[in-house]
Amino acid sequence: MADDEELNLDDNGAGEAPVKKGGSGFLPNLLKWVAIGLAAIILIVVVCVITIKIVNKGSTNDSFNPSSVTEEYTGTREIYDWYKSLGMFQVFTVDDVPATVRVDVYLGYKKDDKECSAEITNRMVEIKQFLRLYFRSKMADELENPANEEKFIVEIKNGINDKVLSGSKIRAVSFNQLDVVKQK
């Protein structure tokens, strides 16, 4: 019977509730969750630091340098061949008292592009006609304003590419001379 006593198979105290100790389980539970939170934060920081070191492995400078980024992405400007044989021409403006415009235009195209050079030569009459009509449609004050020069360059380039040339494209326009002489 000694075995029965050790096992305590009898349910003598079935109606009694277990005895609770007053609040002793709260503090260990709180400490356990604080420790889990701290461990999670430490793990996240370690993963971030390791990831940043892997990403910046080849970099010698840890600080951000904007000039190094722009150097990487700014290429050298393209070098053009220039068609300079259009010659100087003279037109009158659309003003009530017309001003005289003397202009010498250079057309830039891709370096060593023989096709474009040949097409410009073959269409020289059409290009000159386009330029004459373009400058005849402008007013003297508009042509004298230096702020408008970039607009003229874009308009002339797009106009020649769209309306005159068919197989090739010019890439730049430059004015060797652009004089506006008003009548007094």
PDB file of C-alpha atoms in Angstrom:
ATOM      1  CA  MET A   1       0.000   0.000   0.000  1.00  0.00           C
ATOM      2  CA  ALA A   2       2.877   2.268   0.154  1.00  0.00           C
ATOM      3  CA  ASP A   3       2.669   2.592  -3.584  1.00  0.00           C
ATOM      4  CA  ASP A   4      -0.904   3.855  -3.371  1.00  0.00           C
ATOM      5  CA  GLU A   5       0.013   6.508  -0.909  1.00  0.00           C
ATOM      6  CA  GLU A   6       2.742   7.854  -3.108  1.00  0.00           C
ATOM      7  CA  LEU A   7       0.567   8.094  -6.167  1.00  0.00           C
ATOM      8  CA  ASN A   8      -2.275   9.671  -4.245  1.00  0.00           C
ATOM      9  CA  LEU A   9      -4.943   8.291  -6.543  1.00  0.00           C
ATOM     10  CA  ASP A  10      -7.711   9.308  -4.266  1.00  0.00           C
ATOM     11  CA  ASP A  11      -9.495  12.513  -5.108  1.00  0.00           C
ATOM     12  CA  ASN A  12      -9.974  13.679  -1.612  1.00  0.00           C
ATOM     13  CA  GLY A  13      -9.737  17.404  -2.321  1.00  0.00           C
ATOM     14  CA  ALA A  14     -11.632  17.632  -5.619  1.00  0.00           C
ATOM     15  CA  GLY A  15     -13.809  20.533  -4.491  1.00  0.00           C
ATOM     16  CA  GLU A  16     -10.965  22.729  -3.350  1.00  0.00           C
ATOM     17  CA  ALA A  17      -9.469  25.384  -5.616  1.00  0.00           C
ATOM     18  CA  PRO A  18      -5.699  25.715  -5.956  1.00  0.00           C
ATOM     19  CA  VAL A  19      -4.166  28.310  -3.732  1.00  0.00           C
ATOM     20  CA  LYS A  20      -2.844  31.436  -5.567  1.00  0.00           C
ATOM     21  CA  LYS A  21      -0.004  33.459  -4.288  1.00  0.00           C
ATOM     22  CA  GLY A  22      -0.741  37.176  -4.228  1.00  0.00           C
ATOM     23  CA  GLY A  23       0.507  38.827  -7.504  1.00  0.00           C
ATOM     24  CA  SER A  24       3.844  37.069  -7.734  1.00  0.00           C
ATOM     25  CA  GLY A  25       3.249  36.103 -11.482  1.00  0.00           C
ATOM     26  CA  PHE A  26       2.895  39.676 -12.823  1.00  0.00           C
ATOM     27  CA  LEU A  27       6.477  40.835 -12.446  1.00  0.00           C
ATOM     28  CA  PRO A  28       8.099  37.815 -14.141  1.00  0.00           C
ATOM     29  CA  ASN A  29       5.628  38.075 -17.078  1.00  0.00           C
ATOM     30  CA  LEU A  30       6.388  41.793 -17.468  1.00  0.00           C
ATOM     31  CA  LEU A  31      10.130  41.169 -17.400  1.00  0.00           C
ATOM     32  CA  LYS A  32       9.747  38.371 -19.943  1.00  0.00           C
ATOM     33  CA  TRP A  33       7.932  40.680 -22.457  1.00  0.00           C
ATOM     34  CA  VAL A  34      10.397  43.518 -21.900  1.00  0.00           C
ATOM     35  CA  ALA A  35      13.272  41.100 -22.606  1.00  0.00           C
ATOM     36  CA  ILE A  36      11.531  39.848 -25.784  1.00  0.00           C
ATOM     37  CA  GLY A  37      11.004  43.450 -26.952  1.00  0.00           C
ATOM     38  CA  LEU A  38      14.625  44.392 -26.310  1.00  0.00           C
ATOM     39  CA  ALA A  39      15.834  41.259 -28.098  1.00  0.00           C
ATOM     40  CA  ALA A  40      13.654  42.138 -31.123  1.00  0.00           C
ATOM     41  CA  ILE A  41      15.014  45.709 -31.238  1.00  0.00           C
ATOM     42  CA  ILE A  42      18.612  44.497 -30.975  1.00  0.00           C
ATOM     43  CA  LEU A  43      17.994  41.937 -33.738  1.00  0.00           C
ATOM     44  CA  ILE A  44      16.510  44.597 -36.055  1.00  0.00           C
ATOM     45  CA  VAL A  45      19.420  46.996 -35.445  1.00  0.00           C
ATOM     46  CA  VAL A  46      21.998  44.256 -36.088  1.00  0.00           C
ATOM     47  CA  VAL A  47      20.288  43.212 -39.331  1.00  0.00           C
ATOM     48  CA  CYS A  48      20.142  46.857 -40.518  1.00  0.00           C
ATOM     49  CA  VAL A  49      23.817  47.497 -39.724  1.00  0.00           C
ATOM     50  CA  ILE A  50      24.917  44.308 -41.486  1.00  0.00           C
ATOM     51  CA  THR A  51      22.766  45.136 -44.530  1.00  0.00           C
ATOM     52  CA  ILE A  52      24.188  48.666 -44.776  1.00  0.00           C
ATOM     53  CA  LYS A  53      27.760  47.353 -44.521  1.00  0.00           C
ATOM     54  CA  ILE A  54      27.075  44.832 -47.300  1.00  0.00           C
ATOM     55  CA  VAL A  55      25.542  47.491 -49.547  1.00  0.00           C
ATOM     56  CA  ASN A  56      28.422  49.926 -48.945  1.00  0.00           C
ATOM     57  CA  LYS A  57      31.112  47.254 -49.159  1.00  0.00           C
ATOM     58  CA  GLY A  58      33.064  48.872 -52.028  1.00  0.00           C
ATOM     59  CA  SER A  59      32.569  52.438 -50.783  1.00  0.00           C
ATOM     60  CA  THR A  60      35.450  54.083 -48.956  1.00  0.00           C
ATOM     61  CA  ASN A  61      33.520  57.182 -47.902  1.00  0.00           C
ATOM     62  CA  ASP A  62      30.587  56.719 -45.527  1.00  0.00           C
ATOM     63  CA  SER A  63      29.137  60.208 -46.023  1.00  0.00           C
ATOM     64  CA  PHE A  64      26.880  61.195 -48.918  1.00  0.00           C
ATOM     65  CA  ASN A  65      28.579  63.351 -51.529  1.00  0.00           C
ATOM     66  CA  PRO A  66      26.158  64.822 -54.124  1.00  0.00           C
ATOM     67  CA  SER A  67      28.948  65.780 -56.503  1.00  0.00           C
ATOM     68  CA  SER A  68      30.040  62.154 -56.806  1.00  0.00           C
ATOM     69  CA  VAL A  69      26.532  61.173 -57.870  1.00  0.00           C
ATOM     70  CA  THR A  70      26.313  63.888 -60.505  1.00  0.00           C
ATOM     71  CA  GLU A  71      29.750  63.047 -61.854  1.00  0.00           C
ATOM     72  CA  GLU A  72      28.632  59.483 -62.403  1.00  0.00           C
ATOM     73  CA  TYR A  73      25.533  60.418 -64.370  1.00  0.00           C
ATOM     74  CA  THR A  74      26.656  63.494 -66.269  1.00  0.00           C
ATOM     75  CA  GLY A  75      28.362  62.485 -69.443  1.00  0.00           C
ATOM     76  CA  THR A  76      30.431  64.591 -71.711  1.00  0.00           C
ATOM     77  CA  ARG A  77      28.589  66.688 -74.231  1.00  0.00           C
ATOM     78  CA  GLU A  78      28.365  65.209 -77.676  1.00  0.00           C
ATOM     79  CA  ILE A  79      30.747  66.633 -80.263  1.00  0.00           C
ATOM     80  CA  TYR A  80      29.078  67.667 -83.504  1.00  0.00           C
ATOM     81  CA  ASP A  81      30.190  68.274 -87.045  1.00  0.00           C
ATOM     82  CA  TRP A  82      28.884  71.654 -88.171  1.00  0.00           C
ATOM     83  CA  TYR A  83      27.398  72.491 -91.531  1.00  0.00           C
ATOM     84  CA  LYS A  84      28.524  76.075 -92.127  1.00  0.00           C
ATOM     85  CA  SER A  85      27.837  76.481 -95.837  1.00  0.00           C
ATOM     86  CA  LEU A  86      24.328  77.944 -95.635  1.00  0.00           C
ATOM     87  CA  GLY A  87      25.840  81.401 -95.838  1.00  0.00           C
ATOM     88  CA  MET A  88      24.651  84.742 -94.570  1.00  0.00           C
ATOM     89  CA  PHE A  89      21.200  85.890 -95.578  1.00  0.00           C
ATOM     90  CA  GLN A  90      19.130  88.976 -94.958  1.00  0.00           C
ATOM     91  CA  VAL A  91      15.367  89.325 -94.434  1.00  0.00           C
ATOM     92  CA  PHE A  92      12.911  91.906 -93.114  1.00  0.00           C
ATOM     93  CA  THR A  93      10.799  91.453 -89.989  1.00  0.00           C
ATOM     94  CA  VAL A  94       7.018  91.504 -89.829  1.00  0.00           C
ATOM     95  CA  ASP A  95       6.935  94.872 -87.972  1.00  0.00           C
ATOM     96  CA  ASP A  96       4.985  97.888 -89.290  1.00  0.00           C
ATOM     97  CA  VAL A  97       8.345  99.532 -89.917  1.00  0.00           C
ATOM     98  CA  PRO A  98      10.335  96.434 -90.878  1.00  0.00           C
ATOM     99  CA  ALA A  99      13.756  95.880 -89.391  1.00  0.00           C
ATOM    100  CA  THR A 100      16.539  94.141 -91.258  1.00  0.00           C
ATOM    101  CA  VAL A 101      17.753  90.795 -89.948  1.00  0.00           C
ATOM    102  CA  ARG A 102      21.145  89.439 -90.983  1.00  0.00           C
ATOM    103  CA  VAL A 103      21.695  85.886 -89.923  1.00  0.00           C
ATOM    104  CA  ASP A 104      24.280  83.163 -90.406  1.00  0.00           C
ATOM    105  CA  VAL A 105      23.105  79.787 -89.119  1.00  0.00           C
ATOM    106  CA  TYR A 106      25.229  76.705 -88.453  1.00  0.00           C
ATOM    107  CA  LEU A 107      23.623  73.260 -88.230  1.00  0.00           C
ATOM    108  CA  GLY A 108      25.166  70.627 -85.969  1.00  0.00           C
ATOM    109  CA  TYR A 109      24.824  66.936 -86.702  1.00  0.00           C
ATOM    110  CA  LYS A 110      26.271  63.716 -85.309  1.00  0.00           C
ATOM    111  CA  LYS A 111      30.048  63.461 -85.719  1.00  0.00           C
ATOM    112  CA  ASP A 112      31.115  61.675 -88.925  1.00  0.00           C
ATOM    113  CA  ASP A 113      27.490  61.303 -90.122  1.00  0.00           C
ATOM    114  CA  LYS A 114      28.049  61.525 -93.870  1.00  0.00           C
ATOM    115  CA  GLU A 115      24.391  60.781 -94.587  1.00  0.00           C
ATOM    116  CA  CYS A 116      23.200  63.838 -92.681  1.00  0.00           C
ATOM    117  CA  SER A 117      25.808  66.070 -94.283  1.00  0.00           C
ATOM    118  CA  ALA A 118      24.760  64.877 -97.742  1.00  0.00           C
ATOM    119  CA  GLU A 119      21.056  65.399 -97.000  1.00  0.00           C
ATOM    120  CA  ILE A 120      21.683  68.937 -95.705  1.00  0.00           C
ATOM    121  CA  THR A 121      23.665  69.694 -98.870  1.00  0.00           C
ATOM    122  CA  ASN A 122      20.920  68.252-101.087  1.00  0.00           C
ATOM    123  CA  ARG A 123      18.190  70.189 -99.263  1.00  0.00           C
ATOM    124  CA  MET A 124      20.092  73.447 -98.819  1.00  0.00           C
ATOM    125  CA  VAL A 125      17.545  75.448-100.839  1.00  0.00           C
ATOM    126  CA  GLU A 126      14.667  74.136 -98.717  1.00  0.00           C
ATOM    127  CA  ILE A 127      16.553  74.823 -95.484  1.00  0.00           C
ATOM    128  CA  LYS A 128      17.323  78.396 -96.555  1.00  0.00           C
ATOM    129  CA  GLN A 129      13.683  78.927 -97.520  1.00  0.00           C
ATOM    130  CA  PHE A 130      12.553  77.588 -94.116  1.00  0.00           C
ATOM    131  CA  LEU A 131      14.977  79.934 -92.319  1.00  0.00           C
ATOM    132  CA  ARG A 132      13.891  82.958 -94.390  1.00  0.00           C
ATOM    133  CA  LEU A 133      10.231  82.312 -93.645  1.00  0.00           C
ATOM    134  CA  TYR A 134      11.012  81.713 -89.989  1.00  0.00           C
ATOM    135  CA  PHE A 135      12.844  85.016 -89.490  1.00  0.00           C
ATOM    136  CA  ARG A 136      10.317  86.945 -91.615  1.00  0.00           C
ATOM    137  CA  SER A 137       7.564  85.867 -89.213  1.00  0.00           C
ATOM    138  CA  LYS A 138       9.327  87.433 -86.188  1.00  0.00           C
ATOM    139  CA  MET A 139       9.220  90.948 -84.790  1.00  0.00           C
ATOM    140  CA  ALA A 140      12.393  92.977 -84.225  1.00  0.00           C
ATOM    141  CA  ASP A 141      11.904  93.272 -80.452  1.00  0.00           C
ATOM    142  CA  GLU A 142      11.480  89.520 -80.193  1.00  0.00           C
ATOM    143  CA  LEU A 143      14.684  88.870 -82.165  1.00  0.00           C
ATOM    144  CA  GLU A 144      16.699  91.405 -80.143  1.00  0.00           C
ATOM    145  CA  ASN A 145      15.820  89.833 -76.795  1.00  0.00           C
ATOM    146  CA  PRO A 146      18.691  87.479 -75.825  1.00  0.00           C
ATOM    147  CA  ALA A 147      16.340  85.451 -73.617  1.00  0.00           C
ATOM    148  CA  ASN A 148      14.514  84.251 -76.745  1.00  0.00           C
ATOM    149  CA  GLU A 149      17.603  82.842 -78.487  1.00  0.00           C
ATOM    150  CA  GLU A 150      17.273  79.389 -76.910  1.00  0.00           C
ATOM    151  CA  LYS A 151      13.615  79.269 -78.016  1.00  0.00           C
ATOM    152  CA  PHE A 152      14.637  80.138 -81.588  1.00  0.00           C
ATOM    153  CA  ILE A 153      17.272  77.399 -81.593  1.00  0.00           C
ATOM    154  CA  VAL A 154      14.751  74.763 -80.509  1.00  0.00           C
ATOM    155  CA  GLU A 155      12.113  75.960 -82.983  1.00  0.00           C
ATOM    156  CA  ILE A 156      14.553  76.000 -85.902  1.00  0.00           C
ATOM    157  CA  LYS A 157      15.982  72.574 -85.033  1.00  0.00           C
ATOM    158  CA  ASN A 158      12.532  71.001 -84.712  1.00  0.00           C
ATOM    159  CA  GLY A 159      11.234  72.767 -87.826  1.00  0.00           C
ATOM    160  CA  ILE A 160      14.115  71.628 -90.040  1.00  0.00           C
ATOM    161  CA  ASN A 161      13.949  68.070 -88.680  1.00  0.00           C
ATOM    162  CA  ASP A 162      10.168  67.832 -89.091  1.00  0.00           C
ATOM    163  CA  LYS A 163       9.541  69.815 -92.277  1.00  0.00           C
ATOM    164  CA  VAL A 164      12.718  69.591 -94.361  1.00  0.00           C
ATOM    165  CA  LEU A 165      14.909  66.604 -93.538  1.00  0.00           C
ATOM    166  CA  SER A 166      13.598  63.088 -93.959  1.00  0.00           C
ATOM    167  CA  GLY A 167      16.351  60.526 -93.394  1.00  0.00           C
ATOM    168  CA  SER A 168      18.533  62.245 -90.807  1.00  0.00           C
ATOM    169  CA  LYS A 169      18.258  64.773 -88.007  1.00  0.00           C
ATOM    170  CA  ILE A 170      20.230  67.804 -86.984  1.00  0.00           C
ATOM    171  CA  ARG A 171      21.174  67.855 -83.310  1.00  0.00           C
ATOM    172  CA  ALA A 172      22.044  71.510 -82.748  1.00  0.00           C
ATOM    173  CA  VAL A 173      21.648  74.978 -84.203  1.00  0.00           C
ATOM    174  CA  SER A 174      24.031  77.866 -83.659  1.00  0.00           C
ATOM    175  CA  PHE A 175      23.970  81.459 -84.804  1.00  0.00           C
ATOM    176  CA  ASN A 176      27.331  82.612 -86.081  1.00  0.00           C
ATOM    177  CA  GLN A 177      25.705  85.987 -86.539  1.00  0.00           C
ATOM    178  CA  LEU A 178      22.242  87.351 -85.696  1.00  0.00           C
ATOM    179  CA  ASP A 179      21.912  91.097 -86.215  1.00  0.00           C
ATOM    180  CA  VAL A 180      18.726  93.122 -86.111  1.00  0.00           C
ATOM    181  CA  VAL A 181      18.937  96.607 -87.628  1.00  0.00           C
ATOM    182  CA  LYS A 182      15.919  98.820 -86.988  1.00  0.00           C
ATOM    183  CA  GLN A 183      14.914 101.607 -89.401  1.00  0.00           C
ATOM    184  CA  LYS A 184      14.951 105.096 -87.934  1.00  0.00           C
TER     185      LYS A 184
END
